[in-house]
């Protein structure tokens, strides 16, 4: 009976014991089962996106979609961008073109993938040389790459001065004859993609054009010359190369409006004449005050001299009395009679 009990109790312990090979097999089966479960869930989640990419010849693998999910990348943005590029026929080179990895890297860098792809497609349609690297660099530099391409195709018109950024509606310039001219210009520009990164913005173009217009009018002998030939201003300004080191290329400068303002020269002359008059009056008043002061000074001297005469006259009797006392007056009289 004891032998039977011993054999019954020892059977489970022998069943539980496993050799290392069996443990590895069991662990492998568990890992494969876990991978299978993850793959099933990933397939259910990304199958629709993968199928859309596959049917569009975008060549985005399911493992790439799973990796994007693990890296917190929006798979829809990447796949849509890849599909747009493939359908438009841009960036098809597997090494230098628009690949899934490059799109993902640009997304992780904070770039706007849809706008970059749209800009490249628009540039290709307009026969503009724009690859993915340059478009991505422009986008990461903070510039709107799609708007830059559109401005290259359809030039942009800028008001000079810009009423939204300046309280003045016109530029004010004075010719050599002193007459003021008030001008409003329209500057047509298109984007220079090669200098878009690091190039000056619209504010620089407006400032340079305004400076050129004022300088051209200031060098004119008469304001009538400017009003008769406004295009001379445009030609003179264009020759200056004002678009150097800017993100734009100036296509044309057109004078939209020109009006005659004040006669600054005449007003300045009148102001100068008034100032000279006031100066002369001040000098005359000063001379008058000096004359009055001189007159009062002479009167004081006359009064002083009179006082001295009175003092001298007062001393005569005293001198005569002294002479009487000393007998000098009697001797003087005797000598005088002799």
PDB file of C-alpha atoms in Angstrom, residues 102-302:
ATOM      1  CA  UNK A 102      12.828  60.813 -45.742  1.00  0.00           C
ATOM      2  CA  UNK A 103       9.191  61.806 -45.316  1.00  0.00           C
ATOM      3  CA  UNK A 104       9.204  60.388 -41.807  1.00  0.00           C
ATOM      4  CA  UNK A 105      12.434  62.220 -40.955  1.00  0.00           C
ATOM      5  CA  UNK A 106      10.980  65.520 -42.190  1.00  0.00           C
ATOM      6  CA  UNK A 107       7.819  64.926 -40.152  1.00  0.00           C
ATOM      7  CA  UNK A 108       9.832  64.184 -36.995  1.00  0.00           C
ATOM      8  CA  UNK A 109      11.860  67.390 -37.599  1.00  0.00           C
ATOM      9  CA  UNK A 110       8.651  69.418 -37.388  1.00  0.00           C
ATOM     10  CA  UNK A 111       8.094  69.944 -41.100  1.00  0.00           C
ATOM     11  CA  UNK A 112       4.834  70.175 -43.000  1.00  0.00           C
ATOM     12  CA  UNK A 113       4.909  67.122 -45.270  1.00  0.00           C
ATOM     13  CA  UNK A 114       1.737  67.828 -47.305  1.00  0.00           C
ATOM     14  CA  UNK A 115       2.820  71.384 -48.193  1.00  0.00           C
ATOM     15  CA  UNK A 116       6.296  70.220 -49.197  1.00  0.00           C
ATOM     16  CA  UNK A 117       4.870  67.555 -51.515  1.00  0.00           C
ATOM     17  CA  UNK A 118       2.344  70.015 -52.959  1.00  0.00           C
ATOM     18  CA  UNK A 119       5.134  72.546 -53.566  1.00  0.00           C
ATOM     19  CA  UNK A 120       7.299  69.972 -55.362  1.00  0.00           C
ATOM     20  CA  UNK A 121       4.372  68.924 -57.565  1.00  0.00           C
ATOM     21  CA  UNK A 122       3.528  72.556 -58.388  1.00  0.00           C
ATOM     22  CA  UNK A 123       7.188  73.274 -59.189  1.00  0.00           C
ATOM     23  CA  UNK A 124       7.363  70.286 -61.520  1.00  0.00           C
ATOM     24  CA  UNK A 125       4.227  71.411 -63.339  1.00  0.00           C
ATOM     25  CA  UNK A 126       5.748  74.894 -63.760  1.00  0.00           C
ATOM     26  CA  UNK A 127       9.122  73.478 -64.890  1.00  0.00           C
ATOM     27  CA  UNK A 128      10.895  74.849 -61.803  1.00  0.00           C
ATOM     28  CA  UNK A 129      13.896  72.982 -60.422  1.00  0.00           C
ATOM     29  CA  UNK A 130      12.921  72.090 -56.854  1.00  0.00           C
ATOM     30  CA  UNK A 131      13.958  68.822 -55.236  1.00  0.00           C
ATOM     31  CA  UNK A 132      12.860  67.386 -51.915  1.00  0.00           C
ATOM     32  CA  UNK A 133      15.983  68.484 -50.010  1.00  0.00           C
ATOM     33  CA  UNK A 134      15.600  72.150 -50.963  1.00  0.00           C
ATOM     34  CA  UNK A 135      11.849  72.137 -50.369  1.00  0.00           C
ATOM     35  CA  UNK A 136      12.325  70.524 -46.949  1.00  0.00           C
ATOM     36  CA  UNK A 137      15.057  73.025 -46.036  1.00  0.00           C
ATOM     37  CA  UNK A 138      12.824  75.951 -47.029  1.00  0.00           C
ATOM     38  CA  UNK A 139       9.961  74.512 -44.987  1.00  0.00           C
ATOM     39  CA  UNK A 140      12.140  73.942 -41.899  1.00  0.00           C
ATOM     40  CA  UNK A 141      13.515  77.501 -42.250  1.00  0.00           C
ATOM     41  CA  UNK A 142      10.025  78.798 -41.495  1.00  0.00           C
ATOM     42  CA  UNK A 143       9.100  79.888 -45.028  1.00  0.00           C
ATOM     43  CA  UNK A 144       5.911  78.847 -46.790  1.00  0.00           C
ATOM     44  CA  UNK A 145       7.395  76.752 -49.587  1.00  0.00           C
ATOM     45  CA  UNK A 146       4.080  76.283 -51.383  1.00  0.00           C
ATOM     46  CA  UNK A 147       3.396  80.025 -51.419  1.00  0.00           C
ATOM     47  CA  UNK A 148       6.963  80.598 -52.644  1.00  0.00           C
ATOM     48  CA  UNK A 149       6.408  78.291 -55.612  1.00  0.00           C
ATOM     49  CA  UNK A 150       3.069  79.927 -56.400  1.00  0.00           C
ATOM     50  CA  UNK A 151       4.711  83.357 -56.272  1.00  0.00           C
ATOM     51  CA  UNK A 152       7.370  82.108 -58.676  1.00  0.00           C
ATOM     52  CA  UNK A 153       4.653  81.044 -61.119  1.00  0.00           C
ATOM     53  CA  UNK A 154       2.284  83.953 -60.526  1.00  0.00           C
ATOM     54  CA  UNK A 155       4.236  87.132 -59.577  1.00  0.00           C
ATOM     55  CA  UNK A 156       3.030  89.038 -56.547  1.00  0.00           C
ATOM     56  CA  UNK A 157       2.196  92.754 -56.449  1.00  0.00           C
ATOM     57  CA  UNK A 158       3.351  94.720 -53.397  1.00  0.00           C
ATOM     58  CA  UNK A 159       2.156  98.210 -52.507  1.00  0.00           C
ATOM     59  CA  UNK A 160       4.860 100.771 -51.799  1.00  0.00           C
ATOM     60  CA  UNK A 161       4.273 101.989 -49.173  1.00  0.00           C
ATOM     61  CA  UNK A 162       2.273  99.129 -47.700  1.00  0.00           C
ATOM     62  CA  UNK A 163      -0.903 100.607 -46.134  1.00  0.00           C
ATOM     63  CA  UNK A 164      -1.153  97.665 -43.731  1.00  0.00           C
ATOM     64  CA  UNK A 165       2.314  98.265 -42.275  1.00  0.00           C
ATOM     65  CA  UNK A 166       2.722 102.032 -42.631  1.00  0.00           C
ATOM     66  CA  UNK A 167       0.445 104.893 -41.546  1.00  0.00           C
ATOM     67  CA  UNK A 168       1.342 106.819 -44.724  1.00  0.00           C
ATOM     68  CA  UNK A 169      -0.550 106.171 -47.934  1.00  0.00           C
ATOM     69  CA  UNK A 170       2.037 107.736 -50.270  1.00  0.00           C
ATOM     70  CA  UNK A 171       5.749 108.417 -50.528  1.00  0.00           C
ATOM     71  CA  UNK A 172       6.780 112.048 -50.170  1.00  0.00           C
ATOM     72  CA  UNK A 173       9.743 113.348 -52.189  1.00  0.00           C
ATOM     73  CA  UNK A 174      10.937 116.872 -53.060  1.00  0.00           C
ATOM     74  CA  UNK A 175      12.510 117.889 -56.381  1.00  0.00           C
ATOM     75  CA  UNK A 176      15.323 120.419 -56.629  1.00  0.00           C
ATOM     76  CA  UNK A 177      12.868 123.275 -57.261  1.00  0.00           C
ATOM     77  CA  UNK A 178      11.310 122.624 -53.861  1.00  0.00           C
ATOM     78  CA  UNK A 179       7.979 121.147 -54.998  1.00  0.00           C
ATOM     79  CA  UNK A 180       6.770 118.057 -53.150  1.00  0.00           C
ATOM     80  CA  UNK A 181       5.487 115.000 -55.049  1.00  0.00           C
ATOM     81  CA  UNK A 182       3.381 112.306 -53.422  1.00  0.00           C
ATOM     82  CA  UNK A 183       3.755 108.925 -55.114  1.00  0.00           C
ATOM     83  CA  UNK A 184       2.300 105.451 -54.702  1.00  0.00           C
ATOM     84  CA  UNK A 185       4.075 102.621 -56.508  1.00  0.00           C
ATOM     85  CA  UNK A 186       3.290  98.985 -57.279  1.00  0.00           C
ATOM     86  CA  UNK A 187       6.193  96.535 -57.163  1.00  0.00           C
ATOM     87  CA  UNK A 188       5.769  93.204 -58.965  1.00  0.00           C
ATOM     88  CA  UNK A 189       8.009  90.475 -57.560  1.00  0.00           C
ATOM     89  CA  UNK A 190       8.442  86.743 -57.889  1.00  0.00           C
ATOM     90  CA  UNK A 191      10.162  84.369 -55.518  1.00  0.00           C
ATOM     91  CA  UNK A 192      13.830  83.599 -55.985  1.00  0.00           C
ATOM     92  CA  UNK A 193      13.987  80.021 -54.685  1.00  0.00           C
ATOM     93  CA  UNK A 194      17.786  79.929 -54.736  1.00  0.00           C
ATOM     94  CA  UNK A 195      17.942  82.803 -52.190  1.00  0.00           C
ATOM     95  CA  UNK A 196      14.773  82.047 -50.254  1.00  0.00           C
ATOM     96  CA  UNK A 197      16.758  80.688 -47.300  1.00  0.00           C
ATOM     97  CA  UNK A 198      18.503  83.640 -45.653  1.00  0.00           C
ATOM     98  CA  UNK A 199      17.188  86.206 -48.154  1.00  0.00           C
ATOM     99  CA  UNK A 200      15.552  89.470 -47.107  1.00  0.00           C
ATOM    100  CA  UNK A 201      11.764  89.692 -46.980  1.00  0.00           C
ATOM    101  CA  UNK A 202       9.125  91.986 -48.514  1.00  0.00           C
ATOM    102  CA  UNK A 203       9.826  94.751 -45.982  1.00  0.00           C
ATOM    103  CA  UNK A 204      13.342  95.134 -47.377  1.00  0.00           C
ATOM    104  CA  UNK A 205      12.019  95.353 -50.952  1.00  0.00           C
ATOM    105  CA  UNK A 206       9.515  98.050 -49.950  1.00  0.00           C
ATOM    106  CA  UNK A 207      12.156 100.041 -48.073  1.00  0.00           C
ATOM    107  CA  UNK A 208      14.665  99.870 -50.926  1.00  0.00           C
ATOM    108  CA  UNK A 209      12.130 100.805 -53.592  1.00  0.00           C
ATOM    109  CA  UNK A 210      10.880 103.728 -51.496  1.00  0.00           C
ATOM    110  CA  UNK A 211      14.421 104.951 -50.984  1.00  0.00           C
ATOM    111  CA  UNK A 212      15.155 104.653 -54.711  1.00  0.00           C
ATOM    112  CA  UNK A 213      12.032 106.598 -55.681  1.00  0.00           C
ATOM    113  CA  UNK A 214      12.789 109.413 -53.226  1.00  0.00           C
ATOM    114  CA  UNK A 215      16.386 109.611 -54.460  1.00  0.00           C
ATOM    115  CA  UNK A 216      15.330 109.713 -58.124  1.00  0.00           C
ATOM    116  CA  UNK A 217      12.823 112.511 -57.518  1.00  0.00           C
ATOM    117  CA  UNK A 218      15.308 114.427 -55.377  1.00  0.00           C
ATOM    118  CA  UNK A 219      17.833 114.405 -58.243  1.00  0.00           C
ATOM    119  CA  UNK A 220      15.290 115.838 -60.713  1.00  0.00           C
ATOM    120  CA  UNK A 221      15.704 119.543 -61.514  1.00  0.00           C
ATOM    121  CA  UNK A 222      11.978 120.243 -61.816  1.00  0.00           C
ATOM    122  CA  UNK A 223       8.952 118.325 -60.604  1.00  0.00           C
ATOM    123  CA  UNK A 224       7.363 118.750 -64.031  1.00  0.00           C
ATOM    124  CA  UNK A 225      10.037 116.484 -65.506  1.00  0.00           C
ATOM    125  CA  UNK A 226       8.957 113.705 -63.174  1.00  0.00           C
ATOM    126  CA  UNK A 227       5.260 114.196 -63.905  1.00  0.00           C
ATOM    127  CA  UNK A 228       5.850 114.213 -67.658  1.00  0.00           C
ATOM    128  CA  UNK A 229       7.881 110.979 -67.606  1.00  0.00           C
ATOM    129  CA  UNK A 230       7.041 108.871 -64.528  1.00  0.00           C
ATOM    130  CA  UNK A 231       8.672 105.846 -66.136  1.00  0.00           C
ATOM    131  CA  UNK A 232      12.080 107.471 -65.690  1.00  0.00           C
ATOM    132  CA  UNK A 233      11.703 106.817 -61.977  1.00  0.00           C
ATOM    133  CA  UNK A 234      10.943 103.134 -62.579  1.00  0.00           C
ATOM    134  CA  UNK A 235      13.914 102.711 -64.904  1.00  0.00           C
ATOM    135  CA  UNK A 236      16.271 104.509 -62.547  1.00  0.00           C
ATOM    136  CA  UNK A 237      15.155 102.401 -59.600  1.00  0.00           C
ATOM    137  CA  UNK A 238      15.376  99.113 -61.508  1.00  0.00           C
ATOM    138  CA  UNK A 239      18.969  99.855 -62.505  1.00  0.00           C
ATOM    139  CA  UNK A 240      19.984  99.952 -58.846  1.00  0.00           C
ATOM    140  CA  UNK A 241      19.565  96.194 -58.408  1.00  0.00           C
ATOM    141  CA  UNK A 242      17.403  96.540 -55.320  1.00  0.00           C
ATOM    142  CA  UNK A 243      16.566  92.823 -55.213  1.00  0.00           C
ATOM    143  CA  UNK A 244      20.131  91.782 -54.367  1.00  0.00           C
ATOM    144  CA  UNK A 245      20.376  89.388 -51.394  1.00  0.00           C
ATOM    145  CA  UNK A 246      16.591  89.179 -51.102  1.00  0.00           C
ATOM    146  CA  UNK A 247      14.181  86.287 -51.471  1.00  0.00           C
ATOM    147  CA  UNK A 248      12.499  87.992 -54.433  1.00  0.00           C
ATOM    148  CA  UNK A 249      13.251  89.143 -57.947  1.00  0.00           C
ATOM    149  CA  UNK A 250      11.773  92.489 -58.962  1.00  0.00           C
ATOM    150  CA  UNK A 251       9.876  92.127 -62.237  1.00  0.00           C
ATOM    151  CA  UNK A 252       8.670  95.709 -62.601  1.00  0.00           C
ATOM    152  CA  UNK A 253       8.057  98.935 -60.692  1.00  0.00           C
ATOM    153  CA  UNK A 254       5.002 100.905 -61.776  1.00  0.00           C
ATOM    154  CA  UNK A 255       3.938 104.364 -60.608  1.00  0.00           C
ATOM    155  CA  UNK A 256       0.272 103.944 -59.724  1.00  0.00           C
ATOM    156  CA  UNK A 257      -0.423 107.492 -58.538  1.00  0.00           C
ATOM    157  CA  UNK A 258       1.466 110.805 -58.456  1.00  0.00           C
ATOM    158  CA  UNK A 259       0.188 114.079 -56.994  1.00  0.00           C
ATOM    159  CA  UNK A 260       1.696 117.516 -56.423  1.00  0.00           C
ATOM    160  CA  UNK A 261       1.993 118.410 -52.759  1.00  0.00           C
ATOM    161  CA  UNK A 262       3.226 121.554 -51.065  1.00  0.00           C
ATOM    162  CA  UNK A 263       5.882 123.921 -52.338  1.00  0.00           C
ATOM    163  CA  UNK A 264       8.375 123.004 -49.695  1.00  0.00           C
ATOM    164  CA  UNK A 265      11.049 125.298 -51.121  1.00  0.00           C
ATOM    165  CA  UNK A 266       8.828 128.376 -51.018  1.00  0.00           C
ATOM    166  CA  UNK A 267       7.640 127.534 -47.544  1.00  0.00           C
ATOM    167  CA  UNK A 268      11.204 127.080 -46.365  1.00  0.00           C
ATOM    168  CA  UNK A 269      12.191 130.394 -47.941  1.00  0.00           C
ATOM    169  CA  UNK A 270       9.254 132.121 -46.277  1.00  0.00           C
ATOM    170  CA  UNK A 271      10.166 130.542 -42.968  1.00  0.00           C
ATOM    171  CA  UNK A 272      13.780 131.624 -43.476  1.00  0.00           C
ATOM    172  CA  UNK A 273      12.700 135.175 -44.332  1.00  0.00           C
ATOM    173  CA  UNK A 274      10.503 135.298 -41.257  1.00  0.00           C
ATOM    174  CA  UNK A 275      13.355 133.996 -39.174  1.00  0.00           C
ATOM    175  CA  UNK A 276      15.696 136.626 -40.648  1.00  0.00           C
ATOM    176  CA  UNK A 277      13.101 139.326 -39.916  1.00  0.00           C
ATOM    177  CA  UNK A 278      12.801 138.180 -36.349  1.00  0.00           C
ATOM    178  CA  UNK A 279      16.559 138.122 -36.058  1.00  0.00           C
ATOM    179  CA  UNK A 280      16.844 141.671 -37.458  1.00  0.00           C
ATOM    180  CA  UNK A 281      14.134 142.855 -35.094  1.00  0.00           C
ATOM    181  CA  UNK A 282      15.942 141.267 -32.210  1.00  0.00           C
ATOM    182  CA  UNK A 283      19.199 142.960 -33.251  1.00  0.00           C
ATOM    183  CA  UNK A 284      17.404 146.334 -33.625  1.00  0.00           C
ATOM    184  CA  UNK A 285      15.853 145.918 -30.200  1.00  0.00           C
ATOM    185  CA  UNK A 286      19.266 145.097 -28.831  1.00  0.00           C
ATOM    186  CA  UNK A 287      20.799 148.203 -30.438  1.00  0.00           C
ATOM    187  CA  UNK A 288      17.916 150.316 -29.138  1.00  0.00           C
ATOM    188  CA  UNK A 289      18.389 148.953 -25.656  1.00  0.00           C
ATOM    189  CA  UNK A 290      22.122 149.626 -25.927  1.00  0.00           C
ATOM    190  CA  UNK A 291      21.433 153.217 -27.044  1.00  0.00           C
ATOM    191  CA  UNK A 292      19.015 153.778 -24.189  1.00  0.00           C
ATOM    192  CA  UNK A 293      21.519 152.349 -21.753  1.00  0.00           C
ATOM    193  CA  UNK A 294      24.232 154.571 -23.247  1.00  0.00           C
ATOM    194  CA  UNK A 295      21.988 157.611 -22.950  1.00  0.00           C
ATOM    195  CA  UNK A 296      21.246 156.866 -19.328  1.00  0.00           C
ATOM    196  CA  UNK A 297      24.925 156.328 -18.723  1.00  0.00           C
ATOM    197  CA  UNK A 298      25.753 159.761 -20.273  1.00  0.00           C
ATOM    198  CA  UNK A 299      23.047 161.411 -18.179  1.00  0.00           C
ATOM    199  CA  UNK A 300      24.574 159.846 -15.104  1.00  0.00           C
ATOM    200  CA  UNK A 301      27.985 161.158 -16.084  1.00  0.00           C
ATOM    201  CA  UNK A 302      26.575 164.705 -16.662  1.00  0.00           C
TER     202      UNK A 302
END
